[in-house]
Short mmCIF file of N, CA and C in Angstrom, two decimals:
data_model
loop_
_atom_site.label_atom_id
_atom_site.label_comp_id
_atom_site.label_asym_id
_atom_site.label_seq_id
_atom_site.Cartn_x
_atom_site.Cartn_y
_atom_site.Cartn_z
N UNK A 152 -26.69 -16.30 4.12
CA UNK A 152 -27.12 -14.96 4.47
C UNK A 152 -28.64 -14.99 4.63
N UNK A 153 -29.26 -14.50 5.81
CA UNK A 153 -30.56 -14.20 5.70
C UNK A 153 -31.00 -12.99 5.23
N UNK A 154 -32.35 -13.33 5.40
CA UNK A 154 -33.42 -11.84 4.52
C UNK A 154 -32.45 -10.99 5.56
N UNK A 155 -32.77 -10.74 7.21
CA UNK A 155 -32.18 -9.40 7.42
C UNK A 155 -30.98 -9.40 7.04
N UNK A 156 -29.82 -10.22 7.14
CA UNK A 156 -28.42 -9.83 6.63
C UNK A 156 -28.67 -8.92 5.29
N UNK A 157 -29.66 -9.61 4.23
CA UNK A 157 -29.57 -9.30 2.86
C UNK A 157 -30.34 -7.27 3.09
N UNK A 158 -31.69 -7.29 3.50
CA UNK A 158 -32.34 -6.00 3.87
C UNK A 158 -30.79 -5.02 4.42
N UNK A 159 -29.72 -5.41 5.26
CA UNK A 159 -29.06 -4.40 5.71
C UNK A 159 -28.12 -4.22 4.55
N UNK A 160 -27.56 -5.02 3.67
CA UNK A 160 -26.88 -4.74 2.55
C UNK A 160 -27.69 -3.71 1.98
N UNK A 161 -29.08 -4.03 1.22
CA UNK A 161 -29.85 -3.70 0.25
C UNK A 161 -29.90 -1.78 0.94
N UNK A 162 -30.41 -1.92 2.54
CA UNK A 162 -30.47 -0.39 3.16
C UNK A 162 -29.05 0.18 2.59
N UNK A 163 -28.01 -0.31 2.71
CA UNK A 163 -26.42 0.33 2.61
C UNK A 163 -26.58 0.58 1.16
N UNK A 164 -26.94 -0.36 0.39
CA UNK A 164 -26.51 -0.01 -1.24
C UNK A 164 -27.88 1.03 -1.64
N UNK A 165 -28.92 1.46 -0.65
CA UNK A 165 -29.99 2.37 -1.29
C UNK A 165 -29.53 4.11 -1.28
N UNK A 166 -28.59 4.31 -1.42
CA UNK A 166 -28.18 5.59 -1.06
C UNK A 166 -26.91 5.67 -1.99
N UNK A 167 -27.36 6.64 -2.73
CA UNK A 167 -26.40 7.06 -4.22
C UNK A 167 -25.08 7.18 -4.19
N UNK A 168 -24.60 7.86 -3.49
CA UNK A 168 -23.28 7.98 -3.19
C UNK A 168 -22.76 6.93 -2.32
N UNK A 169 -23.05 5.94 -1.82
CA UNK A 169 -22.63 4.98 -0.93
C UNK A 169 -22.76 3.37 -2.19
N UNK A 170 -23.06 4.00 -3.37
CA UNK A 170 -23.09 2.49 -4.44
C UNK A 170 -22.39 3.18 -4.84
N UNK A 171 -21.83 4.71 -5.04
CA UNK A 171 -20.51 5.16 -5.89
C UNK A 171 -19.72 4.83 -5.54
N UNK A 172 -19.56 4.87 -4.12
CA UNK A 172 -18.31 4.47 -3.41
C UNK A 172 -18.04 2.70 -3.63
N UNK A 173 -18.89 2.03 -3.62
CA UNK A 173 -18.67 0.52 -3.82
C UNK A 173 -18.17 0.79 -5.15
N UNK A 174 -18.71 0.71 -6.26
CA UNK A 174 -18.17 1.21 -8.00
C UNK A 174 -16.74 1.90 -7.83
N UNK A 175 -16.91 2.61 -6.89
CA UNK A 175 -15.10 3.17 -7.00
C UNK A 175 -13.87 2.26 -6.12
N UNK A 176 -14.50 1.60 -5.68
CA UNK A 176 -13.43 0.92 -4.31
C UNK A 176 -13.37 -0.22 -5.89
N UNK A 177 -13.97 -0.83 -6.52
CA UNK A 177 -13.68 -1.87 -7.49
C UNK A 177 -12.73 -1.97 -8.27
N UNK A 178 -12.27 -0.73 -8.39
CA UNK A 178 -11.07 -0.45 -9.32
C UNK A 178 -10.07 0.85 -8.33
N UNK A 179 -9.26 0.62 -7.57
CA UNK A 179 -8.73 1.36 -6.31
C UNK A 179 -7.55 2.05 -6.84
N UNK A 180 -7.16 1.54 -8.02
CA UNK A 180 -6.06 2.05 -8.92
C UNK A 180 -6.26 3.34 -9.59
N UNK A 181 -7.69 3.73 -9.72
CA UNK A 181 -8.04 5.20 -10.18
C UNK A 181 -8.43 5.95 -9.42
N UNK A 182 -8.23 6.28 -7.89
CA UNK A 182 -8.82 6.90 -7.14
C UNK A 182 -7.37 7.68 -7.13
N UNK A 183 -6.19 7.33 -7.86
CA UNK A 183 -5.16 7.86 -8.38
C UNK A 183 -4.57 8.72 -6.70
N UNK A 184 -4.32 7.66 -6.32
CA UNK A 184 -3.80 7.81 -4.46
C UNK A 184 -2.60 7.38 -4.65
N UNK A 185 -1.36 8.04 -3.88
CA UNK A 185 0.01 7.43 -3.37
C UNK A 185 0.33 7.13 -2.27
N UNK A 186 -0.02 5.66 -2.42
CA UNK A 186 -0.35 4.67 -1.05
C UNK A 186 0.82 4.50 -0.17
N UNK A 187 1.40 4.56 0.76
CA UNK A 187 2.57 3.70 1.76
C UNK A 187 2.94 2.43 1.06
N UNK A 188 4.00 2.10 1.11
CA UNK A 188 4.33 0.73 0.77
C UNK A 188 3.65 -0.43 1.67
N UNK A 189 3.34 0.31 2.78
CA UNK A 189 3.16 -0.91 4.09
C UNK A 189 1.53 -1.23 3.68
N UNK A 190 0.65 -0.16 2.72
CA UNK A 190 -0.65 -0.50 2.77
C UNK A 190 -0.65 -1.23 1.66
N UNK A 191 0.23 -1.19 0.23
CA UNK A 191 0.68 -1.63 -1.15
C UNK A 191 0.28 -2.95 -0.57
N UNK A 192 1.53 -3.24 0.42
CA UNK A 192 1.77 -4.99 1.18
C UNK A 192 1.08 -5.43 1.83
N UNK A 193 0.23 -5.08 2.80
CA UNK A 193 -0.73 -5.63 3.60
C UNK A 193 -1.97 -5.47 3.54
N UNK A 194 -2.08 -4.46 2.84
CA UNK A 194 -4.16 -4.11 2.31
C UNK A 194 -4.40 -3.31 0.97
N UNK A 195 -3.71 -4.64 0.15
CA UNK A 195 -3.58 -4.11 -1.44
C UNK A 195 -5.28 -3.62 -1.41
N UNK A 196 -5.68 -3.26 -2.49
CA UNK A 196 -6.75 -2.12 -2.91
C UNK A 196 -7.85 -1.59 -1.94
N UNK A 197 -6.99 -0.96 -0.48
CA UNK A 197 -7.41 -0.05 0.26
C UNK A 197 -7.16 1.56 -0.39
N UNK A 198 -7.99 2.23 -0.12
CA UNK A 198 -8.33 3.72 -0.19
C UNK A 198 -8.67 4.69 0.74
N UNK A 199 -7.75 5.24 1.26
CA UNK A 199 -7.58 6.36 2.13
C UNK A 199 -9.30 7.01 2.04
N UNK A 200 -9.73 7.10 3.59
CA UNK A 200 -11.26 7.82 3.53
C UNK A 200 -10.92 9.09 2.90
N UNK A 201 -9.67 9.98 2.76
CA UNK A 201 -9.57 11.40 2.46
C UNK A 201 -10.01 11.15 0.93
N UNK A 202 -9.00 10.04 0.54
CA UNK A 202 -9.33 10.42 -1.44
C UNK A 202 -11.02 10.12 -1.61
N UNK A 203 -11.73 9.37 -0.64
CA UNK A 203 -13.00 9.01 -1.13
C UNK A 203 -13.77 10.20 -0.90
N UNK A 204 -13.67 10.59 0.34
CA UNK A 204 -13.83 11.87 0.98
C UNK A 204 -14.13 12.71 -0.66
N UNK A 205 -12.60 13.37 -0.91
CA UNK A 205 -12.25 13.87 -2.24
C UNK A 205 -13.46 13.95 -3.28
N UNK A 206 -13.37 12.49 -3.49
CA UNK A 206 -14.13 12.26 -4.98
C UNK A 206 -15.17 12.68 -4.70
N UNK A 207 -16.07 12.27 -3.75
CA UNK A 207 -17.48 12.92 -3.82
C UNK A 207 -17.67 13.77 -3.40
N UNK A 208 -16.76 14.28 -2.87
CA UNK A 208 -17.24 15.66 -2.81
C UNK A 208 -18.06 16.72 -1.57
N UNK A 209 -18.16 15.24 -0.82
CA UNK A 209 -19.18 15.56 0.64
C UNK A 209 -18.33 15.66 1.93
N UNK A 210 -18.74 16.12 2.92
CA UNK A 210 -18.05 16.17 4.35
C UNK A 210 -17.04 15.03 4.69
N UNK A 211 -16.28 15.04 4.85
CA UNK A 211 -15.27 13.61 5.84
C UNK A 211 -16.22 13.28 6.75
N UNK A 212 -16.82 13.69 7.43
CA UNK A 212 -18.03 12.72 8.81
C UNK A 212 -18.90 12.43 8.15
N UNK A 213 -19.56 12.89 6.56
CA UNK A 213 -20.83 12.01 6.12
C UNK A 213 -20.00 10.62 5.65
N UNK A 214 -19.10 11.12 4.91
CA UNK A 214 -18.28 9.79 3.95
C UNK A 214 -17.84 8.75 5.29
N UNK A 215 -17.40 9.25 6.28
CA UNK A 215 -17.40 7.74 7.87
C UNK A 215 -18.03 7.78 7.62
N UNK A 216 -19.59 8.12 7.95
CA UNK A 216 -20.42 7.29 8.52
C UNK A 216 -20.91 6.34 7.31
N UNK A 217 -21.19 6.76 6.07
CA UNK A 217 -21.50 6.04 4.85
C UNK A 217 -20.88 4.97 5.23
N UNK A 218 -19.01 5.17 5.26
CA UNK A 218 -18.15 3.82 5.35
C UNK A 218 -18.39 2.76 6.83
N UNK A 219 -18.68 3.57 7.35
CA UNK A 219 -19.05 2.68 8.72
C UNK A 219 -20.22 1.87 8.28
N UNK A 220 -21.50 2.53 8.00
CA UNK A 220 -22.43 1.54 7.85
C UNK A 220 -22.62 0.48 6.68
N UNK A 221 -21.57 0.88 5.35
CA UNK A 221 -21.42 -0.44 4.79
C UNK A 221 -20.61 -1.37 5.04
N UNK A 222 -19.37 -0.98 5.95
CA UNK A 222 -18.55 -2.01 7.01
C UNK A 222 -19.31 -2.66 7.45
N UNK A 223 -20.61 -1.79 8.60
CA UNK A 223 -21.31 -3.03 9.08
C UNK A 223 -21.78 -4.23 8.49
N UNK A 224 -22.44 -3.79 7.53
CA UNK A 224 -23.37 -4.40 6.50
C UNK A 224 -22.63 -5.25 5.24
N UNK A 225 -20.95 -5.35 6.16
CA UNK A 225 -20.43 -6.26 5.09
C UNK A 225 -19.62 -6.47 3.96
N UNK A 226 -19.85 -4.86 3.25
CA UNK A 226 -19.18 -4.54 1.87
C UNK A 226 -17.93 -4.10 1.90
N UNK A 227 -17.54 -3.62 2.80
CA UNK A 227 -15.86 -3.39 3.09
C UNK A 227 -15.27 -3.77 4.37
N UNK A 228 -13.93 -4.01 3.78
CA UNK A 228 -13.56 -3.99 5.15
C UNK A 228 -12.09 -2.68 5.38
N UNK A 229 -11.35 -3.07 6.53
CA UNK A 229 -11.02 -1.31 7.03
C UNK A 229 -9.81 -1.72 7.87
N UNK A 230 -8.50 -0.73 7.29
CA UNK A 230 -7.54 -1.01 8.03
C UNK A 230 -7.19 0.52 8.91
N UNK A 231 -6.34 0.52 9.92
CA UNK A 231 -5.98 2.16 10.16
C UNK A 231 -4.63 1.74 10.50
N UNK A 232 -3.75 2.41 9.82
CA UNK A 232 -2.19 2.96 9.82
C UNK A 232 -2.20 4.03 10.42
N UNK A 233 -1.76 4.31 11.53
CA UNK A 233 -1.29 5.97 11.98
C UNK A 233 -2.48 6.49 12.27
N UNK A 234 -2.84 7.62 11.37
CA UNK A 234 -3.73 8.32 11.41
C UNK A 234 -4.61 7.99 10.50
N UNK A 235 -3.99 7.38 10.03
CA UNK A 235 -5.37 7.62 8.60
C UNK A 235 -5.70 6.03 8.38
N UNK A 236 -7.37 5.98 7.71
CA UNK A 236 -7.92 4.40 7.86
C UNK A 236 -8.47 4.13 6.52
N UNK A 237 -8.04 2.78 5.76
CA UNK A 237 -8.16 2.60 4.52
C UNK A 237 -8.99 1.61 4.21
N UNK A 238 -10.14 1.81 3.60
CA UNK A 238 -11.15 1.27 3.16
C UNK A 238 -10.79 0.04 1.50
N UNK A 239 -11.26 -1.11 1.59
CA UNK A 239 -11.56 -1.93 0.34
C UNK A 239 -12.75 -2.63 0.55
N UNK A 240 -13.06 -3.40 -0.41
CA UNK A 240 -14.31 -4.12 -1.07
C UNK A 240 -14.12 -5.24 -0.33
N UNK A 241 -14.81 -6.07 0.35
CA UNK A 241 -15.15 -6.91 0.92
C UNK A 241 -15.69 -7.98 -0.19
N UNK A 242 -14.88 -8.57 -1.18
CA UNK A 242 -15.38 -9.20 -2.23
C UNK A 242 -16.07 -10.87 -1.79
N UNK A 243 -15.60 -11.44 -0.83
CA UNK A 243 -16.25 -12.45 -0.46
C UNK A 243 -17.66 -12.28 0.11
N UNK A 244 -17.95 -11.49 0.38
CA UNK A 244 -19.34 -10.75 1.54
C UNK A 244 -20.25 -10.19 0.06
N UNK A 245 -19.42 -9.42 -0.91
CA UNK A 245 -19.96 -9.07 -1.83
C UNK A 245 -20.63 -10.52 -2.88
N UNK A 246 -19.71 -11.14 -3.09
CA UNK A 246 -20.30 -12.36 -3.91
C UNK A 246 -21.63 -12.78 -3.13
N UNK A 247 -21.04 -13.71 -1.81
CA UNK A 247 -22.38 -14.15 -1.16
C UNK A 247 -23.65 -13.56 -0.69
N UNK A 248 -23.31 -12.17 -0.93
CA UNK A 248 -25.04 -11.64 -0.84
C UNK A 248 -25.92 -11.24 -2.61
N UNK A 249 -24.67 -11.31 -3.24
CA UNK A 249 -24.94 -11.58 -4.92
C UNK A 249 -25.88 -12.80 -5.36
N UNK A 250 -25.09 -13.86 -4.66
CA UNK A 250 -25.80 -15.34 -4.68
C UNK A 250 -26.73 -15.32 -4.00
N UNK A 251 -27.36 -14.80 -2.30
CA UNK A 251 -28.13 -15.51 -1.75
C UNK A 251 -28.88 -14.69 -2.46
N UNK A 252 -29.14 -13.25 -2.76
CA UNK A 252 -29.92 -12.78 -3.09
C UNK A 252 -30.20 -12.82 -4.40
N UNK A 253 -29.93 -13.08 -5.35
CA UNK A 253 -30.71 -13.55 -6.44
C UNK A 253 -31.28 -15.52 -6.35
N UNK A 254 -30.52 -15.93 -5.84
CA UNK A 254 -31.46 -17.39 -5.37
C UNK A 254 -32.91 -17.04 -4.67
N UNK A 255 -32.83 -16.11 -3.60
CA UNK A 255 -34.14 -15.58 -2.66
C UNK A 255 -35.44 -15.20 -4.05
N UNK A 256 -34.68 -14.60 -5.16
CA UNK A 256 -35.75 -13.80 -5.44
C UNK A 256 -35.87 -14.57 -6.74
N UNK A 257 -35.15 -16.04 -7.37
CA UNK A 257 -35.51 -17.26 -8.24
C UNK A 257 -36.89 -17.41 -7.93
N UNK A 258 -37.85 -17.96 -9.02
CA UNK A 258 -38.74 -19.05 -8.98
C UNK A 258 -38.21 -20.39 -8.31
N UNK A 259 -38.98 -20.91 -8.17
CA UNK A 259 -38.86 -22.52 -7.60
C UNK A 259 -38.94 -23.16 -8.53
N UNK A 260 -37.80 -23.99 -9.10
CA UNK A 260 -38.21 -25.17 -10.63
C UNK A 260 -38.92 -26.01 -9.72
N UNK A 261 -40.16 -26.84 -10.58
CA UNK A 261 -40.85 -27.83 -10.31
C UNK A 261 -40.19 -29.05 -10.52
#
């Protein structure tokens, strides 16, 4: 990951309600949703934008766009059934900007 890959994470996670939403997608089992079987099977700990929508409490078009721009930036990824499109944690994308970015910001051992 480079500095800009890492800067567009860091922009996505600077906005309060958009690190709630990462903290809540981590545990997808309390967003206390009754999922389709077909999402159970094919995009275990996805979350309907409505329940996220829900929890915080803000517009359905602020909560897209929140989810859009940490899609971009990596932290989730996004399925759509029908009508409705279900958000999870992008945990591989999440680790490796965990790692590059605390290596970036290590000292150098001599």
């Amino acid at each position: 990951m480079n500095n800009e890959d890492i800067l567009t994470v860091l922009k996505s996670l600077s906005n309060e309600t958009r690190l709630n939403i990462l903290c809540w997608l981590r545990e997808p089992e309390q967003m206390n949703e009754k999922l389709p079987t077909v999402i159970k099977e094919e995009f275990p700990g996805g979350v309907c934008v409505g329940s996220i929508q829900e929890k915080s409490g803000l517009a359905q078009s602020v909560i897209s766009s929140y989810l859009s721009s940490m899609q971009k930036a990596g932290l989730l990824e996004s399925r759509r059934y029908g009508q409705w499109t279900y958000y999870r944690r992008n945990e591989e994308a999440i680790a490796a900007f965990l790692e590059d970015f605390a290596a970036g910001l290590q000292a150098k051992k001599k």
